[in-house]
Amino acid sequence: MKICQIQMDMKLGDPVYNFARAELLIGKAACRQPDVICLPETWNVGFFPRKGLAELADRDGRAVRERIGGLARRFNVNLVAGSAAILRSDGGCVTNTALVFDRAGDCVAEYDKVHLFTNMEEEKYFTAGARLCVFELDGVRCGLITCYDLRFVEWVRKTALAGIDILFVGAQWPASRLSHWRVLNRARAIENQIFVAATNSCGVAGETRYGGHSLLIHPLGDVLAEAGDAEEILETEINLSELAGIRAEIPVFRDRREKLY
């Protein structure tokens, strides 16, 4: 499976620019004929405009579904659309929501970020989700989390226990904590024996510089590909047939003692 990760530099609070930029980059990535294209977290508005967030957010995800889902169909590619700030018309709340589209442009998964980063008061502007995200792309079972979720080992393990082979991570991870970004993504891959495709943003929003260095991690923890700190399309081919041997050699899921924890 070939995966293209779009490490995007978006403009804070400018969804018009960001949609156009995402569409352009998706088109460039599609020229490489990947199986999956990934975007980072809150690519439509950046992370995250406190003033006027509800007005900037995509109402019920309509624009993402129409424009990004339409590109999945046009290019015949699976598209893990990072996450977007979405205004829910049924309750008036804003969610940090990832949408996943298959090659036909159908939305096959939707995930509201579960763990909101209180140090940046994310919980005051977004409503948290409460459900796992597990889906299939081209017959491959996948899971999805968003940024801060990566620090919660129990949540990732619960996702892994659903039988996934690839975990997609969309993020706005700051440059100041890049060492954590690398270690946590590698750890989640090793302990759960899965491929991890972690797509970060780059550039500056407000006072925060985002770190880039999107990663594709092998289930043994090896870094198969790593982006730099600027806008980039990271392309990686993964061999899913390796998973069976890895899991047989170190059978951590068979040897778990669930009754103790």
GROMACS .gro file of C-alpha atoms in nm:
model
  261
    1MET     CA    1   0.000   0.000   0.000
    2LYS     CA    2   0.135   0.341  -0.097
    3ILE     CA    3   0.055   0.629   0.140
    4CYS     CA    4   0.105   1.000   0.070
    5GLN     CA    5   0.101   1.228   0.375
    6ILE     CA    6   0.044   1.599   0.311
    7GLN     CA    7   0.237   1.804   0.566
    8MET     CA    8   0.046   2.127   0.516
    9ASP     CA    9   0.120   2.485   0.617
   10MET     CA   10  -0.224   2.640   0.658
   11LYS     CA   11  -0.332   2.996   0.742
   12LEU     CA   12  -0.494   3.046   1.081
   13GLY     CA   13  -0.860   3.138   1.044
   14ASP     CA   14  -0.865   3.137   0.663
   15PRO     CA   15  -1.073   2.842   0.537
   16VAL     CA   16  -1.095   2.985   0.184
   17TYR     CA   17  -0.718   2.975   0.144
   18ASN     CA   18  -0.684   2.645   0.329
   19PHE     CA   19  -0.940   2.459   0.119
   20ALA     CA   20  -0.774   2.581  -0.201
   21ARG     CA   21  -0.431   2.485  -0.070
   22ALA     CA   22  -0.546   2.140   0.041
   23GLU     CA   23  -0.708   2.077  -0.297
   24LEU     CA   24  -0.389   2.177  -0.477
   25LEU     CA   25  -0.173   1.951  -0.261
   26ILE     CA   26  -0.414   1.660  -0.291
   27GLY     CA   27  -0.392   1.696  -0.669
   28LYS     CA   28  -0.013   1.688  -0.653
   29ALA     CA   29  -0.016   1.385  -0.427
   30ALA     CA   30  -0.264   1.206  -0.651
   31CYS     CA   31  -0.018   1.233  -0.942
   32ARG     CA   32   0.200   0.983  -0.752
   33GLN     CA   33  -0.085   0.730  -0.769
   34PRO     CA   34  -0.102   0.643  -0.399
   35ASP     CA   35  -0.362   0.422  -0.237
   36VAL     CA   36  -0.418   0.667   0.050
   37ILE     CA   37  -0.368   1.042   0.092
   38CYS     CA   38  -0.363   1.196   0.443
   39LEU     CA   39  -0.411   1.551   0.573
   40PRO     CA   40  -0.319   1.693   0.918
   41GLU     CA   41  -0.543   1.815   1.201
   42THR     CA   42  -0.781   2.115   1.160
   43TRP     CA   43  -0.641   2.193   0.817
   44ASN     CA   44  -0.947   2.402   0.727
   45VAL     CA   45  -0.897   2.669   0.996
   46GLY     CA   46  -0.559   2.598   1.158
   47PHE     CA   47  -0.516   2.529   1.529
   48PHE     CA   48  -0.712   2.715   1.627
   49PRO     CA   49  -0.884   3.054   1.594
   50ARG     CA   50  -1.052   3.148   1.924
   51LYS     CA   51  -1.239   3.438   1.772
   52GLY     CA   52  -1.522   3.342   1.539
   53LEU     CA   53  -1.447   2.969   1.536
   54ALA     CA   54  -1.812   2.874   1.486
   55GLU     CA   55  -1.844   3.109   1.190
   56LEU     CA   56  -1.525   2.973   1.031
   57ALA     CA   57  -1.609   2.607   1.092
   58ASP     CA   58  -1.757   2.389   0.817
   59ARG     CA   59  -2.130   2.346   0.884
   60ASP     CA   60  -2.195   1.974   0.929
   61GLY     CA   61  -1.881   1.905   0.725
   62ARG     CA   62  -2.063   1.982   0.401
   63ALA     CA   63  -1.769   2.148   0.226
   64VAL     CA   64  -1.528   1.873   0.331
   65ARG     CA   65  -1.769   1.605   0.211
   66GLU     CA   66  -1.837   1.777  -0.120
   67ARG     CA   67  -1.492   1.908  -0.207
   68ILE     CA   68  -1.254   1.658  -0.045
   69GLY     CA   69  -1.483   1.360  -0.096
   70GLY     CA   70  -1.520   1.475  -0.456
   71LEU     CA   71  -1.142   1.467  -0.500
   72ALA     CA   72  -1.128   1.112  -0.362
   73ARG     CA   73  -1.378   1.011  -0.628
   74ARG     CA   74  -1.211   1.211  -0.904
   75PHE     CA   75  -0.865   1.069  -0.835
   76ASN     CA   76  -0.986   0.722  -0.734
   77VAL     CA   77  -0.794   0.739  -0.406
   78ASN     CA   78  -0.872   0.681  -0.038
   79LEU     CA   79  -0.850   1.007   0.152
   80VAL     CA   80  -0.796   1.036   0.528
   81ALA     CA   81  -0.895   1.400   0.555
   82GLY     CA   82  -0.703   1.481   0.874
   83SER     CA   83  -0.956   1.670   1.079
   84ALA     CA   84  -1.159   1.984   1.029
   85ALA     CA   85  -1.339   2.224   1.260
   86ILE     CA   86  -1.705   2.137   1.202
   87LEU     CA   87  -2.013   2.323   1.328
   88ARG     CA   88  -2.294   2.085   1.420
   89SER     CA   89  -2.628   2.235   1.322
   90ASP     CA   90  -2.818   1.990   1.545
   91GLY     CA   91  -2.655   2.114   1.864
   92GLY     CA   92  -2.462   2.425   1.771
   93CYS     CA   93  -2.134   2.284   1.900
   94VAL     CA   94  -1.802   2.274   1.716
   95THR     CA   95  -1.615   1.945   1.690
   96ASN     CA   96  -1.262   1.860   1.580
   97THR     CA   97  -1.367   1.595   1.331
   98ALA     CA   98  -1.179   1.364   1.097
   99LEU     CA   99  -1.358   1.237   0.788
  100VAL     CA  100  -1.239   0.942   0.578
  101PHE     CA  101  -1.339   0.887   0.216
  102ASP     CA  102  -1.299   0.577   0.002
  103ARG     CA  103  -1.215   0.571  -0.368
  104ALA     CA  104  -1.579   0.630  -0.459
  105GLY     CA  105  -1.584   0.948  -0.250
  106ASP     CA  106  -1.812   0.794   0.012
  107CYS     CA  107  -1.752   0.889   0.375
  108VAL     CA  108  -1.663   0.559   0.544
  109ALA     CA  109  -1.559   0.696   0.885
  110GLU     CA  110  -1.605   1.000   1.106
  111TYR     CA  111  -1.414   1.068   1.427
  112ASP     CA  112  -1.454   1.348   1.680
  113LYS     CA  113  -1.130   1.404   1.871
  114VAL     CA  114  -1.172   1.246   2.214
  115HIS     CA  115  -0.891   1.404   2.418
  116LEU     CA  116  -0.894   1.783   2.405
  117PHE     CA  117  -0.579   1.973   2.502
  118THR     CA  118  -0.676   2.174   2.810
  119ASN     CA  119  -0.344   2.363   2.821
  120MET     CA  120  -0.461   2.545   2.507
  121GLU     CA  121  -0.824   2.556   2.630
  122GLU     CA  122  -0.938   2.337   2.344
  123GLU     CA  123  -1.223   2.208   2.559
  124LYS     CA  124  -1.371   2.560   2.578
  125TYR     CA  125  -1.413   2.580   2.201
  126PHE     CA  126  -1.465   2.219   2.088
  127THR     CA  127  -1.692   1.942   2.208
  128ALA     CA  128  -1.511   1.613   2.267
  129GLY     CA  129  -1.604   1.285   2.101
  130ALA     CA  130  -1.652   0.952   2.276
  131ARG     CA  131  -1.623   0.681   2.010
  132LEU     CA  132  -1.344   0.477   1.855
  133CYS     CA  133  -1.279   0.509   1.484
  134VAL     CA  134  -1.221   0.183   1.297
  135PHE     CA  135  -1.280   0.138   0.924
  136GLU     CA  136  -1.157  -0.041   0.613
  137LEU     CA  137  -0.973   0.097   0.312
  138ASP     CA  138  -0.919  -0.144   0.021
  139GLY     CA  139  -0.993  -0.430   0.259
  140VAL     CA  140  -0.732  -0.317   0.516
  141ARG     CA  141  -0.860  -0.255   0.869
  142CYS     CA  142  -0.753   0.088   0.992
  143GLY     CA  143  -0.792   0.312   1.295
  144LEU     CA  144  -0.769   0.687   1.345
  145ILE     CA  145  -0.682   0.925   1.628
  146THR     CA  146  -0.609   1.297   1.645
  147CYS     CA  147  -0.301   1.464   1.791
  148TYR     CA  148  -0.329   1.469   2.174
  149ASP     CA  149  -0.501   1.127   2.162
  150LEU     CA  150  -0.154   0.989   2.089
  151ARG     CA  151  -0.054   1.039   2.454
  152PHE     CA  152  -0.334   0.818   2.582
  153VAL     CA  153  -0.201   0.466   2.553
  154GLU     CA  154  -0.528   0.309   2.669
  155TRP     CA  155  -0.724   0.473   2.386
  156VAL     CA  156  -0.478   0.362   2.121
  157ARG     CA  157  -0.466   0.009   2.264
  158LYS     CA  158  -0.847  -0.005   2.260
  159THR     CA  159  -0.837   0.094   1.893
  160ALA     CA  160  -0.569  -0.167   1.823
  161LEU     CA  161  -0.776  -0.437   1.994
  162ALA     CA  162  -1.039  -0.381   1.723
  163GLY     CA  163  -0.794  -0.559   1.491
  164ILE     CA  164  -0.637  -0.275   1.293
  165ASP     CA  165  -0.324  -0.296   1.078
  166ILE     CA  166  -0.269   0.079   1.023
  167LEU     CA  167  -0.322   0.370   1.262
  168PHE     CA  168  -0.363   0.714   1.105
  169VAL     CA  169  -0.274   1.013   1.321
  170GLY     CA  170  -0.361   1.369   1.217
  171ALA     CA  171  -0.188   1.636   1.422
  172GLN     CA  172  -0.093   1.995   1.493
  173TRP     CA  173   0.208   1.900   1.703
  174PRO     CA  174   0.437   2.185   1.812
  175ALA     CA  175   0.804   2.201   1.722
  176SER     CA  176   0.893   2.241   2.090
  177ARG     CA  177   0.782   1.882   2.160
  178LEU     CA  178   0.911   1.701   1.852
  179SER     CA  179   1.108   1.456   2.066
  180HIS     CA  180   0.779   1.340   2.219
  181TRP     CA  181   0.619   1.317   1.874
  182ARG     CA  182   0.885   1.075   1.751
  183VAL     CA  183   0.893   0.861   2.065
  184LEU     CA  184   0.517   0.833   2.111
  185ASN     CA  185   0.446   0.740   1.751
  186ARG     CA  186   0.719   0.475   1.758
  187ALA     CA  187   0.594   0.340   2.089
  188ARG     CA  188   0.234   0.312   1.968
  189ALA     CA  189   0.357   0.122   1.659
  190ILE     CA  190   0.578  -0.119   1.855
  191GLU     CA  191   0.342  -0.200   2.142
  192ASN     CA  192   0.044  -0.253   1.912
  193GLN     CA  193   0.233  -0.412   1.621
  194ILE     CA  194   0.081  -0.181   1.363
  195PHE     CA  195   0.194   0.064   1.098
  196VAL     CA  196   0.151   0.427   1.210
  197ALA     CA  197   0.103   0.706   0.954
  198ALA     CA  198   0.133   1.029   1.154
  199THR     CA  199   0.070   1.346   0.955
  200ASN     CA  200   0.165   1.675   1.118
  201SER     CA  201   0.127   2.038   1.015
  202CYS     CA  202   0.405   2.294   0.983
  203GLY     CA  203   0.444   2.669   0.989
  204VAL     CA  204   0.336   2.923   1.252
  205ALA     CA  205  -0.009   2.992   1.397
  206GLY     CA  206  -0.029   3.266   1.656
  207GLU     CA  207   0.267   3.215   1.888
  208THR     CA  208   0.310   2.845   1.810
  209ARG     CA  209   0.542   2.692   1.555
  210TYR     CA  210   0.429   2.351   1.440
  211GLY     CA  211   0.693   2.090   1.396
  212GLY     CA  212   0.633   1.902   1.072
  213HIS     CA  213   0.833   1.577   1.069
  214SER     CA  214   0.539   1.365   0.960
  215LEU     CA  215   0.624   0.999   1.010
  216LEU     CA  216   0.555   0.656   0.869
  217ILE     CA  217   0.648   0.401   1.136
  218HIS     CA  218   0.699   0.027   1.087
  219PRO     CA  219   0.544  -0.212   1.345
  220LEU     CA  220   0.895  -0.285   1.475
  221GLY     CA  221   0.945   0.085   1.542
  222ASP     CA  222   1.168   0.168   1.246
  223VAL     CA  223   1.107   0.506   1.083
  224LEU     CA  224   1.032   0.420   0.720
  225ALA     CA  225   0.996   0.785   0.619
  226GLU     CA  226   1.014   1.125   0.786
  227ALA     CA  227   0.939   1.469   0.648
  228GLY     CA  228   1.133   1.785   0.724
  229ASP     CA  229   0.998   2.096   0.892
  230ALA     CA  230   0.843   2.265   0.584
  231GLU     CA  231   0.543   2.189   0.367
  232GLU     CA  232   0.596   1.854   0.197
  233ILE     CA  233   0.429   1.546   0.053
  234LEU     CA  234   0.575   1.235   0.215
  235GLU     CA  235   0.541   0.919   0.005
  236THR     CA  236   0.590   0.570   0.151
  237GLU     CA  237   0.518   0.215   0.039
  238ILE     CA  238   0.433  -0.028   0.320
  239ASN     CA  239   0.426  -0.408   0.309
  240LEU     CA  240   0.126  -0.528   0.508
  241SER     CA  241   0.226  -0.892   0.462
  242GLU     CA  242   0.501  -0.839   0.723
  243LEU     CA  243   0.248  -0.809   1.003
  244ALA     CA  244   0.168  -1.179   1.041
  245GLY     CA  245   0.532  -1.274   1.102
  246ILE     CA  246   0.588  -0.989   1.348
  247ARG     CA  247   0.281  -1.082   1.550
  248ALA     CA  248   0.372  -1.452   1.550
  249GLU     CA  249   0.729  -1.386   1.668
  250ILE     CA  250   0.622  -1.167   1.963
  251PRO     CA  251   0.262  -1.263   2.044
  252VAL     CA  252   0.178  -0.976   2.281
  253PHE     CA  253  -0.193  -0.986   2.212
  254ARG     CA  254  -0.212  -1.359   2.282
  255ASP     CA  255  -0.008  -1.320   2.602
  256ARG     CA  256  -0.201  -1.028   2.750
  257ARG     CA  257  -0.344  -1.091   3.101
  258GLU     CA  258  -0.664  -0.897   3.064
  259LYS     CA  259  -0.802  -0.993   3.405
  260LEU     CA  260  -0.518  -0.805   3.573
  261TYR     CA  261  -0.569  -0.483   3.381
   0.00000   0.00000   0.00000
